[in-house]
GROMACS .gro file of C-alpha atoms in nm:
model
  371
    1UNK     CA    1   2.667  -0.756   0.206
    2UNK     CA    2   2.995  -0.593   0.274
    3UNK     CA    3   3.006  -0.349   0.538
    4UNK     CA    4   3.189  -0.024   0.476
    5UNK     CA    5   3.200   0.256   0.680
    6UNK     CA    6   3.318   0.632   0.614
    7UNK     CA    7   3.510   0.788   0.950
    8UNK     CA    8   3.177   1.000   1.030
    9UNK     CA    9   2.945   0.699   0.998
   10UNK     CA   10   3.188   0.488   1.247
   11UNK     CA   11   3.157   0.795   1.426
   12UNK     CA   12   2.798   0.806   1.509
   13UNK     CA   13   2.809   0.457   1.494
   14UNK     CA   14   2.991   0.422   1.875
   15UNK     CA   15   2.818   0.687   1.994
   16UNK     CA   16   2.477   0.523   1.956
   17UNK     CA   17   2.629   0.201   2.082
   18UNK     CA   18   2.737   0.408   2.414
   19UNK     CA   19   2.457   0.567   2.419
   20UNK     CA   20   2.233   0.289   2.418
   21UNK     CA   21   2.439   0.098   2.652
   22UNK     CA   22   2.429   0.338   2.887
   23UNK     CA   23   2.079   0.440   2.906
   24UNK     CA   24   1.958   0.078   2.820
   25UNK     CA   25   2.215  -0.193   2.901
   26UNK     CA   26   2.225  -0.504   2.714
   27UNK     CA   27   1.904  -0.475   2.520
   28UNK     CA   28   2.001  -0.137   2.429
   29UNK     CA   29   2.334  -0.249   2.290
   30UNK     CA   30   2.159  -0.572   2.086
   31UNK     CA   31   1.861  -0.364   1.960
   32UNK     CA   32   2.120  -0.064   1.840
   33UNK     CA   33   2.364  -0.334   1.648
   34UNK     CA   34   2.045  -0.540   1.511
   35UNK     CA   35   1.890  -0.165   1.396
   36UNK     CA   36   2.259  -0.120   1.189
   37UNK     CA   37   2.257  -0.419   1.032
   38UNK     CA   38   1.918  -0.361   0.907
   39UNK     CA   39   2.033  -0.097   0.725
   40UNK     CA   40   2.293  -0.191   0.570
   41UNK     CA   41   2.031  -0.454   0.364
   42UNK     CA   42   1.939  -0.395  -0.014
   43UNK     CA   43   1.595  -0.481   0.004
   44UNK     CA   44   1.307  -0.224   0.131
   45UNK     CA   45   1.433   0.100   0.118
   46UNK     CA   46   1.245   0.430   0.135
   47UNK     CA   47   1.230   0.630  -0.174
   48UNK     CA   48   1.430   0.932  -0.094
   49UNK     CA   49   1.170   1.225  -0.217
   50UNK     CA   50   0.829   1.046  -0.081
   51UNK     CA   51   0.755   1.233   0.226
   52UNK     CA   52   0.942   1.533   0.081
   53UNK     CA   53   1.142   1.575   0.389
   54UNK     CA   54   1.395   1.327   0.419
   55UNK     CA   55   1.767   1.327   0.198
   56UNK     CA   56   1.929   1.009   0.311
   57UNK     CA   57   1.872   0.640   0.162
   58UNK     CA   58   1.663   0.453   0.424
   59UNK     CA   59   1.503   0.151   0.476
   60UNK     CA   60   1.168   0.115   0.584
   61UNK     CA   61   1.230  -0.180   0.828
   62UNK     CA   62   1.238  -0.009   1.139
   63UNK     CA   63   0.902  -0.084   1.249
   64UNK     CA   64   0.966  -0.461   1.187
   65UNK     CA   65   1.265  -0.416   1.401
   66UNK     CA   66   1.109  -0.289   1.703
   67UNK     CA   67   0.841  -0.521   1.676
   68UNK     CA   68   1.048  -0.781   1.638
   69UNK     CA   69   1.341  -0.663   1.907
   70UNK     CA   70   1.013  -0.610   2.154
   71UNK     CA   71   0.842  -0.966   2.096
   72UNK     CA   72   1.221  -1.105   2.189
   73UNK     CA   73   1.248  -0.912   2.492
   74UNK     CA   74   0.908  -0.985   2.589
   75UNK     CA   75   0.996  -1.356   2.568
   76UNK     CA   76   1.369  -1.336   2.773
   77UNK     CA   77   1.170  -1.179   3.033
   78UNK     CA   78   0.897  -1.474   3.020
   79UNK     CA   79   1.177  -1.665   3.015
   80UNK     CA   80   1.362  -1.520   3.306
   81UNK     CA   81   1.115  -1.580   3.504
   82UNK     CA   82   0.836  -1.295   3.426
   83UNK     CA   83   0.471  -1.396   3.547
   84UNK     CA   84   0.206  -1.251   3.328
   85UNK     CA   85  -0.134  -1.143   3.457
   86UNK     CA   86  -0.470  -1.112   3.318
   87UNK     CA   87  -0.473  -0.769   3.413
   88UNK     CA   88  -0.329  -0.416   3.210
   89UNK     CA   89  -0.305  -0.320   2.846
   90UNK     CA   90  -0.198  -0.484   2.550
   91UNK     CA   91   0.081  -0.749   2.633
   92UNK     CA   92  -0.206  -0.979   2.771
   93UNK     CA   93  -0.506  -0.983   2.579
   94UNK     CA   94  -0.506  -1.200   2.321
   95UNK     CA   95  -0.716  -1.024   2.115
   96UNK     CA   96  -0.522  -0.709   2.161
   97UNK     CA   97  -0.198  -0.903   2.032
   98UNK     CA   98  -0.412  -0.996   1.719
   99UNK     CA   99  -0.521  -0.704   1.634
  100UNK     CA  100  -0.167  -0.597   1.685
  101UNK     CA  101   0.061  -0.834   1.487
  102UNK     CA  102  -0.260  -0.854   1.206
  103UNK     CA  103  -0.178  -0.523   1.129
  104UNK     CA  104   0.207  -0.519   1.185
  105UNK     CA  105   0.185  -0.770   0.910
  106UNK     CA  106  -0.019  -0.577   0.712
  107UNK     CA  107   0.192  -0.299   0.721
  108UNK     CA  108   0.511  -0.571   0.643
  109UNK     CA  109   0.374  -0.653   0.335
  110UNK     CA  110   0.363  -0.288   0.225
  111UNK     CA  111   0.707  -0.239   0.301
  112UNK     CA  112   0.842  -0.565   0.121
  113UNK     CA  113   0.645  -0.455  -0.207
  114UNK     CA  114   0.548  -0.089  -0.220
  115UNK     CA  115   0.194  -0.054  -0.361
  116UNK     CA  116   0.140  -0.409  -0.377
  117UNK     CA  117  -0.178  -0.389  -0.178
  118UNK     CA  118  -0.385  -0.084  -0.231
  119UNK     CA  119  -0.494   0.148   0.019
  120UNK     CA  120  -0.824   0.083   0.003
  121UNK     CA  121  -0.769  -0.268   0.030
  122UNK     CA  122  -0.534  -0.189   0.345
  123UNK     CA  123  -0.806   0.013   0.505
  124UNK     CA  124  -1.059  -0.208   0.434
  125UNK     CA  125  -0.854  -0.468   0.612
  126UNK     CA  126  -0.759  -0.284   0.927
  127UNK     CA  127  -1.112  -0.217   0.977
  128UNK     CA  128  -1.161  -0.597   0.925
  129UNK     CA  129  -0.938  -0.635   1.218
  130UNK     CA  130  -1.011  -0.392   1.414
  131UNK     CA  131  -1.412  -0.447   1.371
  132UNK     CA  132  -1.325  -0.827   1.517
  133UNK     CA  133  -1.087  -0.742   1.804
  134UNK     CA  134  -1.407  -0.507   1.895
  135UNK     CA  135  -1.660  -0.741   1.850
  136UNK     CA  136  -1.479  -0.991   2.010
  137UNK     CA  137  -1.336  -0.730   2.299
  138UNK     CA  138  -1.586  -0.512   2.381
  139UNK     CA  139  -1.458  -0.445   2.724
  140UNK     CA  140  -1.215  -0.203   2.535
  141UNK     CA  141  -1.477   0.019   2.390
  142UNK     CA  142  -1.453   0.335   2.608
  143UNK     CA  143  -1.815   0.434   2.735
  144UNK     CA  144  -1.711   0.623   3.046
  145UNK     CA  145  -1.572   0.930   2.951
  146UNK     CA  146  -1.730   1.176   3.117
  147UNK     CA  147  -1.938   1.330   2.949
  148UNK     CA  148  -2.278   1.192   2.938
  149UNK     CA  149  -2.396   1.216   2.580
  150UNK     CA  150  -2.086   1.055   2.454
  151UNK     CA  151  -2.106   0.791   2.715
  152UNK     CA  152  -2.436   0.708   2.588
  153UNK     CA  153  -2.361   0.683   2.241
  154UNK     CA  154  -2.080   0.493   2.314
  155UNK     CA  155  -2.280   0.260   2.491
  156UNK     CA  156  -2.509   0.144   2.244
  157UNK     CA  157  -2.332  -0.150   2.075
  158UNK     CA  158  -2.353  -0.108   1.708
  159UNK     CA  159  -2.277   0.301   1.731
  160UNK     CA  160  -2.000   0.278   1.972
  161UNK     CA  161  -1.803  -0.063   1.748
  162UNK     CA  162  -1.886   0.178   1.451
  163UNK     CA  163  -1.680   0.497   1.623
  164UNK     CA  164  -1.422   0.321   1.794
  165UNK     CA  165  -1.340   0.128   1.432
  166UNK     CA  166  -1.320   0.412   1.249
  167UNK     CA  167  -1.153   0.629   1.480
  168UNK     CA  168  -0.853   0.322   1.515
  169UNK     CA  169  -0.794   0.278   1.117
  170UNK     CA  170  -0.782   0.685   1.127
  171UNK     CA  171  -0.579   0.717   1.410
  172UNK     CA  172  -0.324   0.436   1.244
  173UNK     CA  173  -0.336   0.641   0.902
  174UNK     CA  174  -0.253   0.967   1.097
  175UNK     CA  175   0.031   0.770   1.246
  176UNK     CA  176   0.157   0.666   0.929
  177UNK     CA  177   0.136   1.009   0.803
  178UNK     CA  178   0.381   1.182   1.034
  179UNK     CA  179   0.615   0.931   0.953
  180UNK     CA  180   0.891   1.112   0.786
  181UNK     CA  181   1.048   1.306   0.992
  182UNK     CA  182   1.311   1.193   1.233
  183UNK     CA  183   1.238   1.142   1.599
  184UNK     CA  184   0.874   1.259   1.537
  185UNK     CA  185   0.617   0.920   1.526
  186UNK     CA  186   0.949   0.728   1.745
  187UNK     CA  187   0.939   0.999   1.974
  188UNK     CA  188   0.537   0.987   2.012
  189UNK     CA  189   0.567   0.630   2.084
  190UNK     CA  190   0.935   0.636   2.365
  191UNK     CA  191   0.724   0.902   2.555
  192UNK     CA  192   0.393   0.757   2.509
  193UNK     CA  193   0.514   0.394   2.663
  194UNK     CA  194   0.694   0.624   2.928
  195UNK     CA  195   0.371   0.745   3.092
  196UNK     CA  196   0.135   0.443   2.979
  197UNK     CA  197   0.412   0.217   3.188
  198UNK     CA  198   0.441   0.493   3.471
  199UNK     CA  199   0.028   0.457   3.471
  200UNK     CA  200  -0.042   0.091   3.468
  201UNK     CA  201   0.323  -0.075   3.493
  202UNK     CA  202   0.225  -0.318   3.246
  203UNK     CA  203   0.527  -0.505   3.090
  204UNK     CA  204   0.478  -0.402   2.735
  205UNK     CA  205   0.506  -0.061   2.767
  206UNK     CA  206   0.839  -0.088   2.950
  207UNK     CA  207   0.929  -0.322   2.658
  208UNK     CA  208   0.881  -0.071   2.404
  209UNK     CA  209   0.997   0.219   2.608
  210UNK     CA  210   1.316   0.038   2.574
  211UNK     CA  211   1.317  -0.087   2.227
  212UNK     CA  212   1.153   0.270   2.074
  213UNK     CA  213   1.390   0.454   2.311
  214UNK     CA  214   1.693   0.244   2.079
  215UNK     CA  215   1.507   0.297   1.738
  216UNK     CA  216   1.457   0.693   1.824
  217UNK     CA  217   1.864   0.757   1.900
  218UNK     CA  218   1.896   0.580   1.598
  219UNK     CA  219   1.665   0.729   1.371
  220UNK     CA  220   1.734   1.053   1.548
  221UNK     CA  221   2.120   1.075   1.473
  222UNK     CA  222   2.185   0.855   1.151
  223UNK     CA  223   1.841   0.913   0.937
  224UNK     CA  224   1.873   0.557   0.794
  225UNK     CA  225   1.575   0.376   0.965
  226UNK     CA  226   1.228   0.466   0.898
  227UNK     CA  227   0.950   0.256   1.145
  228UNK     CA  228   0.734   0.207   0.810
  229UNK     CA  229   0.401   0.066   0.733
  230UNK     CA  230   0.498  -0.217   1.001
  231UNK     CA  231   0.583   0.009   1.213
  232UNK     CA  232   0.297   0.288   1.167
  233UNK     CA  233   0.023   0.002   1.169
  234UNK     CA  234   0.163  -0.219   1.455
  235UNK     CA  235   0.264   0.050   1.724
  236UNK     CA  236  -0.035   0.300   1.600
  237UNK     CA  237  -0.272  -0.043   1.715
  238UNK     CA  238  -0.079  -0.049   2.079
  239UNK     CA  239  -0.128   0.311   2.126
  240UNK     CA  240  -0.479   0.343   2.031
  241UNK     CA  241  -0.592   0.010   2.172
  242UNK     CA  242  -0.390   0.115   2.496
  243UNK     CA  243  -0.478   0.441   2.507
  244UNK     CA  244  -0.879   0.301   2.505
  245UNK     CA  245  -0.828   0.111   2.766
  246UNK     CA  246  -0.678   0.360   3.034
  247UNK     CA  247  -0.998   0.554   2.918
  248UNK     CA  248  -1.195   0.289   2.984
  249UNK     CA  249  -1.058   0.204   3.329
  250UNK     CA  250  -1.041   0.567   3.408
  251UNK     CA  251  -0.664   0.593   3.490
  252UNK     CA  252  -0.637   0.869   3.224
  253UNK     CA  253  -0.914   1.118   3.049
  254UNK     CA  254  -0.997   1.175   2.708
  255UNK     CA  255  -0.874   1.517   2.745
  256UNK     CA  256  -0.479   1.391   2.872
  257UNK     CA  257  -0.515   1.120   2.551
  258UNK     CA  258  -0.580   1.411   2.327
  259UNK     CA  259  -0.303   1.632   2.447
  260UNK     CA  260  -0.067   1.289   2.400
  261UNK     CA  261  -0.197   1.238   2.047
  262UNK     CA  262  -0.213   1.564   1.941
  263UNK     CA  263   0.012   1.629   1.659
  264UNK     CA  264  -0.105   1.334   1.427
  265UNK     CA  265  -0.439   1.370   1.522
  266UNK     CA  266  -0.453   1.728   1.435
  267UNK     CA  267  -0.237   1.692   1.134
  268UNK     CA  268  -0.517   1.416   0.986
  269UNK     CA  269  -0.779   1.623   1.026
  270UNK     CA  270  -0.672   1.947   0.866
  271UNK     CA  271  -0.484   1.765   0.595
  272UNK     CA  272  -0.802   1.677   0.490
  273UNK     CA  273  -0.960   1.983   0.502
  274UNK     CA  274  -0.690   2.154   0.364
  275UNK     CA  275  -0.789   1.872   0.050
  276UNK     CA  276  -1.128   1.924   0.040
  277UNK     CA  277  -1.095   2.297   0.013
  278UNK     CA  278  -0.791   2.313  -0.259
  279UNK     CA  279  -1.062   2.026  -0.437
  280UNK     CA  280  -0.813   1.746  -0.388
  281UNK     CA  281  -0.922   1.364  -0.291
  282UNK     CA  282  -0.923   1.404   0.113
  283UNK     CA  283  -0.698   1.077   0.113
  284UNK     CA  284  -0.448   1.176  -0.175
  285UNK     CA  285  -0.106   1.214   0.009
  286UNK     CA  286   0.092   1.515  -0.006
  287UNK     CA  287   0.396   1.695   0.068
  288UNK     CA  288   0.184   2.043   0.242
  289UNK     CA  289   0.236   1.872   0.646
  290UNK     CA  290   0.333   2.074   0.910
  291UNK     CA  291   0.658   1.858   0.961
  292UNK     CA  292   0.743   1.949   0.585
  293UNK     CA  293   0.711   2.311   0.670
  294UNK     CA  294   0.938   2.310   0.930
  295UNK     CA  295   1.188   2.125   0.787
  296UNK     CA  296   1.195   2.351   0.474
  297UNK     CA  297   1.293   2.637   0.678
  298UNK     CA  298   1.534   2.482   0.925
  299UNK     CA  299   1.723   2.323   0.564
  300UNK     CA  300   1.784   2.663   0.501
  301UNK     CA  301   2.015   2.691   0.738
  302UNK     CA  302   2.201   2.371   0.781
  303UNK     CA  303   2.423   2.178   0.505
  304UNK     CA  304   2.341   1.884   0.694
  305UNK     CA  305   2.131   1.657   0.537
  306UNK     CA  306   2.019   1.477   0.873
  307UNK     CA  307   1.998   1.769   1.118
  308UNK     CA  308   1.709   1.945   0.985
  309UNK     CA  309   1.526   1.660   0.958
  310UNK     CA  310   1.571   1.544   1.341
  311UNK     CA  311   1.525   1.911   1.452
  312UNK     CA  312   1.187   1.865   1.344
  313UNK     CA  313   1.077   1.577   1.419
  314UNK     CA  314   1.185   1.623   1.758
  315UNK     CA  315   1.052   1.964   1.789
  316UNK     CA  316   0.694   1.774   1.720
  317UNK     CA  317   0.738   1.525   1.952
  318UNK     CA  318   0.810   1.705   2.224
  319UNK     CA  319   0.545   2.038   2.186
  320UNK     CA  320   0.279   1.727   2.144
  321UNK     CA  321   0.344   1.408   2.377
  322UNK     CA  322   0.593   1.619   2.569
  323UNK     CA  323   0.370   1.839   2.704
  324UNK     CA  324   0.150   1.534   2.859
  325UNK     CA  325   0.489   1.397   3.029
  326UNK     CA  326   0.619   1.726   3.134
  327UNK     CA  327   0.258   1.804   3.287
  328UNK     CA  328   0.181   1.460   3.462
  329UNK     CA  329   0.569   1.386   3.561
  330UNK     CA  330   0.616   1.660   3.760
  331UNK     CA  331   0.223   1.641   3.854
  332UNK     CA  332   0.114   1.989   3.722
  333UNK     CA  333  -0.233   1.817   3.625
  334UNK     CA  334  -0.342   1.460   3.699
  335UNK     CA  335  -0.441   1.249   3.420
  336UNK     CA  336  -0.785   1.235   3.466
  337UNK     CA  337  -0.829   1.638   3.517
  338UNK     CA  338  -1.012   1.787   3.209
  339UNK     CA  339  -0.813   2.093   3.289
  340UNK     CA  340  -0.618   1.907   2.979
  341UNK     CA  341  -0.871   2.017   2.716
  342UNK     CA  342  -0.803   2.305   2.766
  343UNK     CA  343  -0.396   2.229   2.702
  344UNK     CA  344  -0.525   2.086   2.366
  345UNK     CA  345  -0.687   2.339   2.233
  346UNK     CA  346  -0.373   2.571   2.335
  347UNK     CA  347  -0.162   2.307   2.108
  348UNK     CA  348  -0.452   2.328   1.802
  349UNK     CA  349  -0.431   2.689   1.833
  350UNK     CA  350  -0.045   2.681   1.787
  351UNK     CA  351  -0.033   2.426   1.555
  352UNK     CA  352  -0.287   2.663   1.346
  353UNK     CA  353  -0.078   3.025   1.417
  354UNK     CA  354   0.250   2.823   1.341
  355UNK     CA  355   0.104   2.635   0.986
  356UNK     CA  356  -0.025   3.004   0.885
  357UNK     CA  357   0.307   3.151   0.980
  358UNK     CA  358   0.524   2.894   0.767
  359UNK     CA  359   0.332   2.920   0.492
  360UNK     CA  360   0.420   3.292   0.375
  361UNK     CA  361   0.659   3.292   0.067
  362UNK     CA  362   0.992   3.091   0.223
  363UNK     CA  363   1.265   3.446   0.266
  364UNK     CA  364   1.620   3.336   0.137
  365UNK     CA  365   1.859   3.212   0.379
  366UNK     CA  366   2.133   3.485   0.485
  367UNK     CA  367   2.354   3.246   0.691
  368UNK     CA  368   2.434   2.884   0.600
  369UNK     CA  369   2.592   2.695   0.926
  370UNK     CA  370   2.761   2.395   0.838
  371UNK     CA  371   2.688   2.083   1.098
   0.00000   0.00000   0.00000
């Protein structure tokens, strides 16, 4: 495919390239140049209207990409001379990488042929893999908590594999829900791998620190990259099969995970409340998010067809997982303290005042700033 750019799209082009280069040095300059070239491809785009939010043609290979970009950095550093241990998250366990690439694949196929599996199929087959890796795992299966009716209910075999599998095919749907706008599922995942590396130090998360660090710059400034069903399914398995392990081996609480995961956790949950009550099919997508609520009233005040869209994704990312980095980095609350429920139900509160607030009649924009 020829390659043609306009003087604004060579324009953001070399900034991401310095950018990336800068903060990420060679794999940041490959993974940016690999992510453009991607784009620039016929086949898998994202339909322009379907999360209601974006107004760019994209394609919905990103996931694939960062997948892909971190498996190849994985295997330089093998090859450089990387030793890998039996111990830490994801990156080691086989069973963890199945589960993993079973559903990135999943998720592939969905973005090759839209609709070509249905979703109940899909679910049924995440829980398929998910239900193995468990019974096959069981180590992961978080049982010490804290709090000792949970624990116990966790403990018993069949209850706990029955709550941990559906809470990982919901937590990957709520992942693949908030994908839409800019910056906001990329940006869960860059600040995510962030602490999860800072915690443990194992390899992967630095991996895709790096690589989602690229794709989030690059979905942040050009629009054109979506992560996908690849990208929802695969990274949404890392993050909740990671995030049940540092529960597990107590270097976080459930209270920090919630405050990390809050926004598409939350979002899930009401969404299908919201459903029920209007008499809707809970599972029926729509267009009524938070993320689509923001971005309605920040279009309103840019011509820019990128901006508003970034705005709020990042806006998201950062009043969610940004609070649990802002409040372990500079050590206002350890990780374990439960002090962090209480931070969670500040953010459900505001998530709640802030959904009632933007859903008054939209007022008519006075001011239009151009970008």
């Amino acid at each position: 495919m020829k390659l043609v750019f306009s003087d604004k799209e060579l324009g953001k082009l070399f900034i991401m390239l310095v950018l990336a280069t800068l903060l990420f040095g060679m794999f940041g300059l490959v993974g940016m140049l690999v992510m453009q070239w991607v784009t620039r491809q016929r086949y898998a785009k994202e339909h322009i209207e379907k999360h209601g939010i974006s107004r760019v043609n994209a394609s919905r290979l990103g996931g694939a990409v960062v997948i892909g970009l971190a498996l190849s950095f994985l295997v330089a550093r093998y090859l450089s001379g990387y030793e890998f241990s039996d111990a830490g998250s994801l990156g080691i366990h086989p069973w963890a990488w199945a589960a993993f690439l079973a559903s990135s694949i999943l998720g592939l196929i969905e973005d090759l042929d839209n609709d070509l599996l249905s979703p109940r199929l899909r679910l049924s087959m995440l829980g398929l893999f998910f239900g193995l890796t468990f019974v096959i795992w069981p180590e992961v299966i978080p049982h010490n908590i804290g709090y000792m009716p949970i624990d116990w209910v966790m403990s018993q075999p069949v209850i706990g594999w029955t709550i941990v599998v559906i809470f990982s095919v919901g937590f990957i749907n709520a992942i693949n829900m908030a994908d839409g706008a800019n910056g906001l599922v990329p940006g869960i995942v860059f600040i995510s791998s962030v602490i999860f590396h800072s915690i443990d130090g194992a390899l992967i998360w630095e991996v895709l620190s790096i690589v989602s660090g690229v794709f989030l710059m690059f979905n942040v400034i050009s629009g054109r990259l979506f992560l996908g069903d690849a990208g929802a399914y695969g990274l949404g398995a890392i993050l909740v099969l990671g995030g049940f392990y540092a529960v597990n081996t107590g270097r976080i609480g459930v209270e920090f995970a919630a405050v990390m995961m809050c926004y598409p956790c939350i979002e899930v949950v009401i969404s299908m409340v919201r459903r029920k009550l209007a008499g809707r099919s809970m599972f029926k997508p729509d267009n009524d998010h938070l993320h689509n609520k923001i971005y309605e009233r920040l279009r309103l005040r840019t011509k820019s067809r990128v901006v508003a869209n970034s705005v709020t994704g990042l806006l998201i990312a950062c009043a969610s997982t940004g609070v649990a980095f802002v409040g372990y980095h500079w050590e206002l609350l350890s990780p374990v303290d439960r002090a962090w429920g209480w931070v969670f139900c500040a953010q459900l509160m505001a998530y709640l005042a802030v959904y009632a607030f933007l859903s008054r009649p939209v007022p008519e924009p006075t001011n239009i700033i151009a970008k």
